mmCIF file of C-alpha atoms in Angstrom:
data_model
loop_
_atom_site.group_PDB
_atom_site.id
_atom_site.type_symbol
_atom_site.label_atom_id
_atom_site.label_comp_id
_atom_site.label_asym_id
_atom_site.label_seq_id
_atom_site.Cartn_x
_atom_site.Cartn_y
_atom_site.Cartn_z
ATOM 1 C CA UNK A 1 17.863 -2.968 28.486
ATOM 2 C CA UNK A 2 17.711 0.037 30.708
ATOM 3 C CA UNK A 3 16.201 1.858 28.339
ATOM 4 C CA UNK A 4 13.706 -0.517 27.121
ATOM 5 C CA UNK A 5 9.917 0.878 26.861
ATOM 6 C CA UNK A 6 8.345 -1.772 28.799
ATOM 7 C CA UNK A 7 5.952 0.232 30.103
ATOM 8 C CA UNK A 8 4.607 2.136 27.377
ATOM 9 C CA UNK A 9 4.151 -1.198 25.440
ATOM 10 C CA UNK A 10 2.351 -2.490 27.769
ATOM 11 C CA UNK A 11 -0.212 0.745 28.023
ATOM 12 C CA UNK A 12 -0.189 0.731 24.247
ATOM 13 C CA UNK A 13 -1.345 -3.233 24.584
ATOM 14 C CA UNK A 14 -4.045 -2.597 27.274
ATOM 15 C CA UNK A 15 -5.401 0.145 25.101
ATOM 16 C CA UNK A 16 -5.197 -2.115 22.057
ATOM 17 C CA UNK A 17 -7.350 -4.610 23.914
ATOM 18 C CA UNK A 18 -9.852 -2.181 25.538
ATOM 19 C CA UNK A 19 -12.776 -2.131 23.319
ATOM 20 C CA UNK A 20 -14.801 -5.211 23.297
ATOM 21 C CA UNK A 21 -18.624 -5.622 23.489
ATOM 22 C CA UNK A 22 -20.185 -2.508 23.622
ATOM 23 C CA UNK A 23 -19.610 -1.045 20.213
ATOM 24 C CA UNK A 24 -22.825 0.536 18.924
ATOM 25 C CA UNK A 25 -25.494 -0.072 21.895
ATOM 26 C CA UNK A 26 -27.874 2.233 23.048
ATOM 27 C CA UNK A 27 -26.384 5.805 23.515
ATOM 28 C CA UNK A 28 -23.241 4.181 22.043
ATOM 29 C CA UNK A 29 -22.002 6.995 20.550
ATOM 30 C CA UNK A 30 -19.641 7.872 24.666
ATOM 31 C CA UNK A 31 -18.624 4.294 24.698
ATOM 32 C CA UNK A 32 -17.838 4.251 20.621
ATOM 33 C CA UNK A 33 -15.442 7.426 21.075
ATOM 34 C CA UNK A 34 -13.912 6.055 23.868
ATOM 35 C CA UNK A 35 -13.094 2.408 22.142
ATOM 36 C CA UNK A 36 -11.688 4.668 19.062
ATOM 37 C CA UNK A 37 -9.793 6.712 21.294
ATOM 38 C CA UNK A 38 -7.698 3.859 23.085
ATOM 39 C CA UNK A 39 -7.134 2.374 19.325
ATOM 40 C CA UNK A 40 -5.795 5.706 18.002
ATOM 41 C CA UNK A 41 -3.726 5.761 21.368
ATOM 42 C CA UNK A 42 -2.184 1.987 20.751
ATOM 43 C CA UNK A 43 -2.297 2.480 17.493
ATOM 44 C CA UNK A 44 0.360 6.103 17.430
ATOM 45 C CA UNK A 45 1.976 4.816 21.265
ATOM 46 C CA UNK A 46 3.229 1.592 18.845
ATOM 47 C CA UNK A 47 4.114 3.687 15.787
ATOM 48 C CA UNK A 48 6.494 5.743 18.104
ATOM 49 C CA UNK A 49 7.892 3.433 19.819
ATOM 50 C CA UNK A 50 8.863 1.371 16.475
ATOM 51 C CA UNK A 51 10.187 4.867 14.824
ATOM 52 C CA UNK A 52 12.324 5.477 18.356
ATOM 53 C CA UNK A 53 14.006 2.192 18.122
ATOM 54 C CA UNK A 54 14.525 2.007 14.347
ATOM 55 C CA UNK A 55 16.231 5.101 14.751
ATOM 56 C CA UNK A 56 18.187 4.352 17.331
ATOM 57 C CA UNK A 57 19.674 1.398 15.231
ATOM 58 C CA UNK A 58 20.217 3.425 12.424
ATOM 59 C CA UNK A 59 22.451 5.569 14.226
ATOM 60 C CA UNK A 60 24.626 2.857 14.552
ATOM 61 C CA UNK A 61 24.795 2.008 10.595
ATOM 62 C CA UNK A 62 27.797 3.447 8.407
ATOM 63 C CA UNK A 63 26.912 5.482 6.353
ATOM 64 C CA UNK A 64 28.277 7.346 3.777
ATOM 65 C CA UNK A 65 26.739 10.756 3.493
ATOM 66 C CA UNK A 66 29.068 12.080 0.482
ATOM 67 C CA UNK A 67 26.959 9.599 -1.893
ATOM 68 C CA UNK A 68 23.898 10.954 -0.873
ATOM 69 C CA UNK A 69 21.078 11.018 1.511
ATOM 70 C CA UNK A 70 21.049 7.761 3.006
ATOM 71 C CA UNK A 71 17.909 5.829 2.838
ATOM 72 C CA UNK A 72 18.328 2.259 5.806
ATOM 73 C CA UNK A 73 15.816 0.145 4.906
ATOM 74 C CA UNK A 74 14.750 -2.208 8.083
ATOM 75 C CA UNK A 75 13.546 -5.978 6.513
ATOM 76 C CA UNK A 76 12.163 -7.737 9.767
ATOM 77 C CA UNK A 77 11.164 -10.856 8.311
ATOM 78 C CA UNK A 78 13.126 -14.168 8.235
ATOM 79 C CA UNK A 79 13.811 -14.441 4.340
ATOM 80 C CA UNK A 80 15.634 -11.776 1.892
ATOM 81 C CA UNK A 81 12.286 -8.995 0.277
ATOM 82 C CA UNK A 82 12.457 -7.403 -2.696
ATOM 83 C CA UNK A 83 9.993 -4.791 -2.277
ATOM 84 C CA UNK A 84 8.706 -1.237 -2.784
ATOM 85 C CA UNK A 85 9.791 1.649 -0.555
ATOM 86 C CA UNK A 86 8.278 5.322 -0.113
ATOM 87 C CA UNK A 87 10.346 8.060 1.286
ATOM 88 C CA UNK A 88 9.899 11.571 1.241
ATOM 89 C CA UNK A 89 12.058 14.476 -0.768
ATOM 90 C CA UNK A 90 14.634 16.009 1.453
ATOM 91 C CA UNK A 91 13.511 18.997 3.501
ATOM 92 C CA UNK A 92 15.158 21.487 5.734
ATOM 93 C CA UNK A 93 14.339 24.484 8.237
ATOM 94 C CA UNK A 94 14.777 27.503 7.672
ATOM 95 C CA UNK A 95 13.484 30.036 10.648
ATOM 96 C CA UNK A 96 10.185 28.682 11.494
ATOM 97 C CA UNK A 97 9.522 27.384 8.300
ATOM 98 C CA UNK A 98 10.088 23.931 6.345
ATOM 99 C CA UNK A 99 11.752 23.822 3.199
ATOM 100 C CA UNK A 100 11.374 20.795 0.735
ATOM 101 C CA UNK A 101 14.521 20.407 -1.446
ATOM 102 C CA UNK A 102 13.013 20.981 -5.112
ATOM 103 C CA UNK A 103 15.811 19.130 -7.427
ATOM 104 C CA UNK A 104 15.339 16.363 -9.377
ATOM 105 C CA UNK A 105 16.945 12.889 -7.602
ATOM 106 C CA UNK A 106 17.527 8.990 -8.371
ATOM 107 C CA UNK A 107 17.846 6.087 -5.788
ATOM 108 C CA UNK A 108 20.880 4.484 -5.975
ATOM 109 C CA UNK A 109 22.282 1.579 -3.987
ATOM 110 C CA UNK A 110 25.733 0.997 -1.713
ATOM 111 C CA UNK A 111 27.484 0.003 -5.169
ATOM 112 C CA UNK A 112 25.747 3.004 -6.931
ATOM 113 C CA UNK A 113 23.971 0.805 -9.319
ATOM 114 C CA UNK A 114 20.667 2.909 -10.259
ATOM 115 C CA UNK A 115 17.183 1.400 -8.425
ATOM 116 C CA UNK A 116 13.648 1.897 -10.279
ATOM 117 C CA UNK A 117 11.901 4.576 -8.858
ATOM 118 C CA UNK A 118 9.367 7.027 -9.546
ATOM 119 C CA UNK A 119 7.941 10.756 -7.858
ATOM 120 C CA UNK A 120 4.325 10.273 -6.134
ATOM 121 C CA UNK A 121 2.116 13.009 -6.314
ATOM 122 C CA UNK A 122 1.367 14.630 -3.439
ATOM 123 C CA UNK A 123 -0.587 12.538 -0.501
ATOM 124 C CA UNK A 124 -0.498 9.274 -3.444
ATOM 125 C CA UNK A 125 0.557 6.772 -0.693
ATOM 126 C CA UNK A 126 -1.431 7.756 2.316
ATOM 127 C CA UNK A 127 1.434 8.431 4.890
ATOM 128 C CA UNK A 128 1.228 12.394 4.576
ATOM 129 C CA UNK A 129 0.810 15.458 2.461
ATOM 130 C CA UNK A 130 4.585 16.047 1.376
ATOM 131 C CA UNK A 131 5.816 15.288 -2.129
ATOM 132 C CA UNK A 132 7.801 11.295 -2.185
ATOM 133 C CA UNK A 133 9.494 8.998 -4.173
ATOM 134 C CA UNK A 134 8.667 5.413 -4.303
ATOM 135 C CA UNK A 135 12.038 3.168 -5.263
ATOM 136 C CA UNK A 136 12.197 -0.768 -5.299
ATOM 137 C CA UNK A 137 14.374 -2.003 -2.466
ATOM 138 C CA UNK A 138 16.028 -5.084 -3.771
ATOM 139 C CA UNK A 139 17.128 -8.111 -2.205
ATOM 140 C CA UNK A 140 16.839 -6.761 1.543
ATOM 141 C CA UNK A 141 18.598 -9.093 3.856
ATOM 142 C CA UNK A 142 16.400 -11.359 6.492
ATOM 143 C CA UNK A 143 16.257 -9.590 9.546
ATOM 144 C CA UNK A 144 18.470 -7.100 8.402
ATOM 145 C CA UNK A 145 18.546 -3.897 6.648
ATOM 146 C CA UNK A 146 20.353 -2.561 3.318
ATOM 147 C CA UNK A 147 21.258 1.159 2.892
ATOM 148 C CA UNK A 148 20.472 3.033 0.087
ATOM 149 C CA UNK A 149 20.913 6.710 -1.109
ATOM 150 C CA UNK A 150 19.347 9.644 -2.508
ATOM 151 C CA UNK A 151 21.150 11.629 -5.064
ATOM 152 C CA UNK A 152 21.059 14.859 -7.527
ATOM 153 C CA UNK A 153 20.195 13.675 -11.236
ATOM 154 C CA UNK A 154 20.425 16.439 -14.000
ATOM 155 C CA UNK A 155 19.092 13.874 -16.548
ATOM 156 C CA UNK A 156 15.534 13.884 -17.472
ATOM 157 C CA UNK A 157 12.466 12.437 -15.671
ATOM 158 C CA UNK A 158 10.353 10.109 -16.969
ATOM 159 C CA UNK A 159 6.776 11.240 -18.474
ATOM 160 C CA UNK A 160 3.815 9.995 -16.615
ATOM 161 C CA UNK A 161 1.303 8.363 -18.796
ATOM 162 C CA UNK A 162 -2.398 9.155 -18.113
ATOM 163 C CA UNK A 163 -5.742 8.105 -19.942
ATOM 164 C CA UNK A 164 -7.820 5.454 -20.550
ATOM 165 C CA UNK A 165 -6.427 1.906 -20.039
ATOM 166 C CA UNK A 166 -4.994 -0.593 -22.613
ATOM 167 C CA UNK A 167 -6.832 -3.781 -23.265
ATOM 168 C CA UNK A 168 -3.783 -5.742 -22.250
ATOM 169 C CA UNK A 169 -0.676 -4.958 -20.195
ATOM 170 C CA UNK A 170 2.532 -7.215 -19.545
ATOM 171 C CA UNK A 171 5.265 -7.422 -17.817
ATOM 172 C CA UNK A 172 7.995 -10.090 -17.535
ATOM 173 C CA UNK A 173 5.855 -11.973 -15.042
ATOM 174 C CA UNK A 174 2.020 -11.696 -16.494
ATOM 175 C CA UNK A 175 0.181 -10.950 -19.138
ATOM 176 C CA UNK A 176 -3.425 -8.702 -17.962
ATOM 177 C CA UNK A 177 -6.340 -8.475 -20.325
ATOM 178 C CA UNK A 178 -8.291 -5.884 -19.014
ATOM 179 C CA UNK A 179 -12.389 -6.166 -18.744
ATOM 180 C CA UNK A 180 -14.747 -3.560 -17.805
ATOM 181 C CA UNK A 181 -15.112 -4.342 -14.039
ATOM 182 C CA UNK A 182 -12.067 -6.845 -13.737
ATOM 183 C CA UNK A 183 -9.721 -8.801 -15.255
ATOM 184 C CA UNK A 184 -10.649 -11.099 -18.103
ATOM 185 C CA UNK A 185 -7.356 -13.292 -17.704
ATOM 186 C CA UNK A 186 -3.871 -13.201 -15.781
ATOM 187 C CA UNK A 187 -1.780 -15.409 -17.478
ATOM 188 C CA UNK A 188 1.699 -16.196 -15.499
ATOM 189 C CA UNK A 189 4.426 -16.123 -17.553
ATOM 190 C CA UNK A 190 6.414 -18.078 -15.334
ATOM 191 C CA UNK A 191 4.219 -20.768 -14.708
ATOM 192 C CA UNK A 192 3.248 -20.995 -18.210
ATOM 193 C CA UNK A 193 -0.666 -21.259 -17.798
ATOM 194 C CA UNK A 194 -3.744 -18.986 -17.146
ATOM 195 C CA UNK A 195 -4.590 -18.747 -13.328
ATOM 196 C CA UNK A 196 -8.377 -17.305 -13.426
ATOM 197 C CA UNK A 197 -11.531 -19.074 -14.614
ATOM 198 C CA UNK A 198 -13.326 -16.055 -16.067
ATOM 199 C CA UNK A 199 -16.941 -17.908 -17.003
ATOM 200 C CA UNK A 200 -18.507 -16.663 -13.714
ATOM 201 C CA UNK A 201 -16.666 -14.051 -12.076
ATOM 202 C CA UNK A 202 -14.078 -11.905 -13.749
ATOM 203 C CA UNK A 203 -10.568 -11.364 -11.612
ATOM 204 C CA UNK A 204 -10.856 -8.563 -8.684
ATOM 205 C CA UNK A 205 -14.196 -8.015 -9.718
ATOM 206 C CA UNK A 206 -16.479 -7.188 -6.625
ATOM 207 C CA UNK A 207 -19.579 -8.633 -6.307
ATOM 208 C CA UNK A 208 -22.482 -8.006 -2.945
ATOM 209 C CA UNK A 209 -24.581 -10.963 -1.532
ATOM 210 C CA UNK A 210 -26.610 -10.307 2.030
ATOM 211 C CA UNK A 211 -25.745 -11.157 5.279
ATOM 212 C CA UNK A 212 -28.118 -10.723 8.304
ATOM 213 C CA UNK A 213 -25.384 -11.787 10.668
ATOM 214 C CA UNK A 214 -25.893 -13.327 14.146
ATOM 215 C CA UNK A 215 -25.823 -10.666 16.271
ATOM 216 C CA UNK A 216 -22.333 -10.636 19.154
ATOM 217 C CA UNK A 217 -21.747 -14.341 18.471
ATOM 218 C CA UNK A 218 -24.636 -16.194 20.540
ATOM 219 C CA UNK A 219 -25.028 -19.172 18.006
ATOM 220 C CA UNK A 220 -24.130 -22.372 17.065
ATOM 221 C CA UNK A 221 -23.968 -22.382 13.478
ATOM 222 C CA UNK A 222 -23.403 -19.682 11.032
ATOM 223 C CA UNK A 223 -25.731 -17.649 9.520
ATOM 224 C CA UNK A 224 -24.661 -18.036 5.582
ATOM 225 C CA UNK A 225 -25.300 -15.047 3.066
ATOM 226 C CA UNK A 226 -28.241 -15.487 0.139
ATOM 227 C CA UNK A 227 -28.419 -13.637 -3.321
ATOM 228 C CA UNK A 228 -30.788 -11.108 -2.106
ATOM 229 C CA UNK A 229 -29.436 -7.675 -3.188
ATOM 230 C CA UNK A 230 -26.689 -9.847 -5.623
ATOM 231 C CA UNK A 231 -24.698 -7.114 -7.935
ATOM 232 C CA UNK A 232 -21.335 -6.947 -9.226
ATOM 233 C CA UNK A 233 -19.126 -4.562 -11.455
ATOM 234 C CA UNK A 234 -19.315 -6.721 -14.283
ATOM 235 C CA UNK A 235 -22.621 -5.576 -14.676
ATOM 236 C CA UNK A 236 -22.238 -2.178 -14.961
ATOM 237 C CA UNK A 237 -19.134 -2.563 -16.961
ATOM 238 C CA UNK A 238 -16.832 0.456 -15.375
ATOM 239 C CA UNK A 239 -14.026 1.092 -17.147
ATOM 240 C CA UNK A 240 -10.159 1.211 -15.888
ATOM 241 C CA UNK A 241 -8.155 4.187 -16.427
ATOM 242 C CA UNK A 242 -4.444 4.867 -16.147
ATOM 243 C CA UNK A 243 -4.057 6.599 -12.497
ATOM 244 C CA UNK A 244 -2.565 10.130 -13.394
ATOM 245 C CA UNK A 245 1.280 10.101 -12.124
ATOM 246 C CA UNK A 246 1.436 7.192 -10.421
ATOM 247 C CA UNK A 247 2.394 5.231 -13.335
ATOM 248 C CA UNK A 248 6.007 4.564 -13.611
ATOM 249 C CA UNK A 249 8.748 2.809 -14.043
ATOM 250 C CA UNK A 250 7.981 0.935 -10.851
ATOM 251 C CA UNK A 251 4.308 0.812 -10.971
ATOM 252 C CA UNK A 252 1.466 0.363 -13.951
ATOM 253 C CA UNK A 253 -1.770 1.859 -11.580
ATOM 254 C CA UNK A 254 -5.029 1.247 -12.570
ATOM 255 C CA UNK A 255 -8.307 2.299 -11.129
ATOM 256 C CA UNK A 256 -12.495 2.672 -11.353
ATOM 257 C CA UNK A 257 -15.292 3.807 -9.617
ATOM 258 C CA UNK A 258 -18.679 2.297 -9.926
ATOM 259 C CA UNK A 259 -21.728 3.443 -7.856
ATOM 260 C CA UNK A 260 -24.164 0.404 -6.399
ATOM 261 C CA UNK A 261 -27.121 0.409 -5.086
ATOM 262 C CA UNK A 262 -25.839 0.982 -1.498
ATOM 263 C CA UNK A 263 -22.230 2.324 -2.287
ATOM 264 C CA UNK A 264 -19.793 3.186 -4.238
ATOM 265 C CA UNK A 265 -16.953 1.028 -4.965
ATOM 266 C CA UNK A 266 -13.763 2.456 -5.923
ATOM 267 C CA UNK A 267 -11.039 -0.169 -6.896
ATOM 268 C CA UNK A 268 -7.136 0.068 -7.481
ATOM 269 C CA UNK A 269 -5.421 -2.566 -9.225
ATOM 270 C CA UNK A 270 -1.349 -1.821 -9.048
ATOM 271 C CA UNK A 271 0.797 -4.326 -11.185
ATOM 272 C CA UNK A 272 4.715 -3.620 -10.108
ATOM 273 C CA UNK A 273 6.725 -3.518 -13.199
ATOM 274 C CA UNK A 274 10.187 -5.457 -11.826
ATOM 275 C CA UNK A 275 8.883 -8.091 -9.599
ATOM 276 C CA UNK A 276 6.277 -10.450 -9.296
ATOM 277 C CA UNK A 277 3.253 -8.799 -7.183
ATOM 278 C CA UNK A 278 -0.020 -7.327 -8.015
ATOM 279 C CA UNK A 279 -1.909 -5.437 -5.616
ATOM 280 C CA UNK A 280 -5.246 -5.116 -5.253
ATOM 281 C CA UNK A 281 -7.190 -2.095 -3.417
ATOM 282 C CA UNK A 282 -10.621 -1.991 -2.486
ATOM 283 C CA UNK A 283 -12.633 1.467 -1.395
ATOM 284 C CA UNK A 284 -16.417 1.096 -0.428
ATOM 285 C CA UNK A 285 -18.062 5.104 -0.321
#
C-alpha cells in the first residue's frame, strides 16, 4: 500500500465537502467561484486517481494484442452487467501531432464472437471531441472485468437512419407508441402487460408546477408546489425525430425540443436494441 493516494483522496474529499451555505448571497459571485472551483478540483483529483489505478490493474491483465486493440472493461458492482461501452478510435503520434487511425473496425470479444456496436459522431457522448465507438459489453463479471478487442473490418458499415420518427418502435423487450411530447404506451414484452397509464400524463413527458421553496431549510414542514405556471409538452405536441447517426444497431435515439414559457426543454429518449433499458435524458435551456 506504499503507493496508495491517501492523501490526495483525502484533499479531493475536503474539497468535495467545501461549499455549503453561502451559495448565491450578497456579492456571491467570489464565494460562488470559489465553491465551483473546489468541485471541479474533487471532481478531476477523483477522476485521476480512478484512471491511475484502473490502469495500473490493467497492466497486469493478459492480453493478447495480435487480436486487436484490447478494450478491459472494469465492472465494479457485485452482480454480472450487460451494458453499453464508449471508447475512442485508435490514435497515434506522429511529431507533435495526433493521428486518429481512419479504418473501419468491429468489437469483438476473447472468443472473437462479434459484439453490437456502432460509430458516434463526433462529441455524441459527452466525454470529448474525438470520433468513438459505442459496443455492448456483455455479461461483465461482478467485481471483475472482461477484455475485449478492437479489430480491422473490410465489410460494410451499417447506414444510419435519420428523419422523422415512427409511430411505434419494438424491440424484443417493448413495444413504444410514440406521442407528440411522450410516450403513449410501453408495453413489456416480457411481462406481458402495459406499464403506463396514459389518461393524464403521457410517459417521459415533462410537465412545470411552482415552487416558492423555503429558503436554506429553516422550517418545519414543506412548502408543497401549486399549479400556478402548470404546462407540459403534451400541450404543445413536439414531435420526436430520429437523432442523426446515433441510431444503430445498439441504440434507436430519439429526441425533441419544445420552448416553454421560461425554457426550453430538450429531451432524449434512447431505447437499447439488445437489452432491456431505456434511457431517458432531460435538457432545460
Amino acid at each position: 500500500f506504499a503507493s496508495y493516494p491517501a492523501a490526495r483522496l483525502s484533499a479531493a474529499w475536503e474539497a468535495a465537502i467545501y461549499p455549503a451555505h453561502g451559495w448565491g448571497g450578497k456579492e456571491g459571485q467570489v464565494t460562488d467561484r470559489l465553491f465551483r472551483k473546489k468541485y471541479e478540483f474533487a471532481r478531476d483529483e477523483g477522476r485521476t486517481v480512478l484512471h491511475d489505478a484502473m490502469t495500473a490493474i490493467a497492466g497486469r491483465i493478459a492480453v493478447h494484442p495480435a487480436k486487436g486493440m484490447p478494450i478491459v472493461v472494469f465492472n465494479s458492482l457485485s452482480w454480472p452487467v450487460t451494458a453499453p461501452v464508449v471508447v475512442p478510435l485508435p490514435r497515434y503520434r506522429s511529431g507533435h501531432s495526433i493521428v486518429i487511425q481512419s479504418q473501419r473496425y468491429k468489437i469483438i470479444d476473447a472468443d472473437g464472437d462479434k459484439c453490437p456496436f456502432q460509430r458516434l459522431p463526433r462529441g455524441a457522448s459527452g466525454t470529448g471531441s474525438l470520433p468513438e465507438y459505442e459496443f455492448m459489453a456483455d455479461d461483465v463479471p461482478a467485481l471483475g472485468y472482461k477484455t475485449f478487442y478492437m479489430v480491422e473490418d473490410e465489410g460494410r458499415g451499417w447506414e444510419p437512419r435519420t428523419g422523422r420518427a415512427p409511430e411505434v418502435i419494438e424491440n424484443g423487450w417493448y413495444r413504444l407508441r410514440l406521442a407528440p411530447g411522450g410516450l403513449a404506451g410501453l408495453y413489456d414484452k416480457e411481462l406481458d402487460r402495459e406499464v403506463l397509464d396514459t389518461r393524464k400524463f403521457l410517459g417521459f413527458e415533462v410537465f412545470t408546477m411552482r415552487s416558492v421553496g423555503n429558503g436554506a431549510g429553516e422550517f418545519g414542514r414543506v412548502q408543497q408546489p401549486t399549479m400556478e405556471g402548470f404546462d407540459s409538452l403534451g400541450r404543445h405536441k413536439p414531435a420526436w425525430r430520429l437523432v442523426a447517426g446515433e441510431t444503430g444497431p445498439v441504440k434507436t435515439v430519439l429526441a425533441l425540443e419544445q420552448p416553454m414559457p421560461d425554457c426550453t426543454v430538450r429531451q432524449k429518449l434512447i431505447v437499447y436494441n439488445t437489452i432491456k433499458r431505456i434511457d431517458c435524458m432531460v435538457e432545460l435551456i
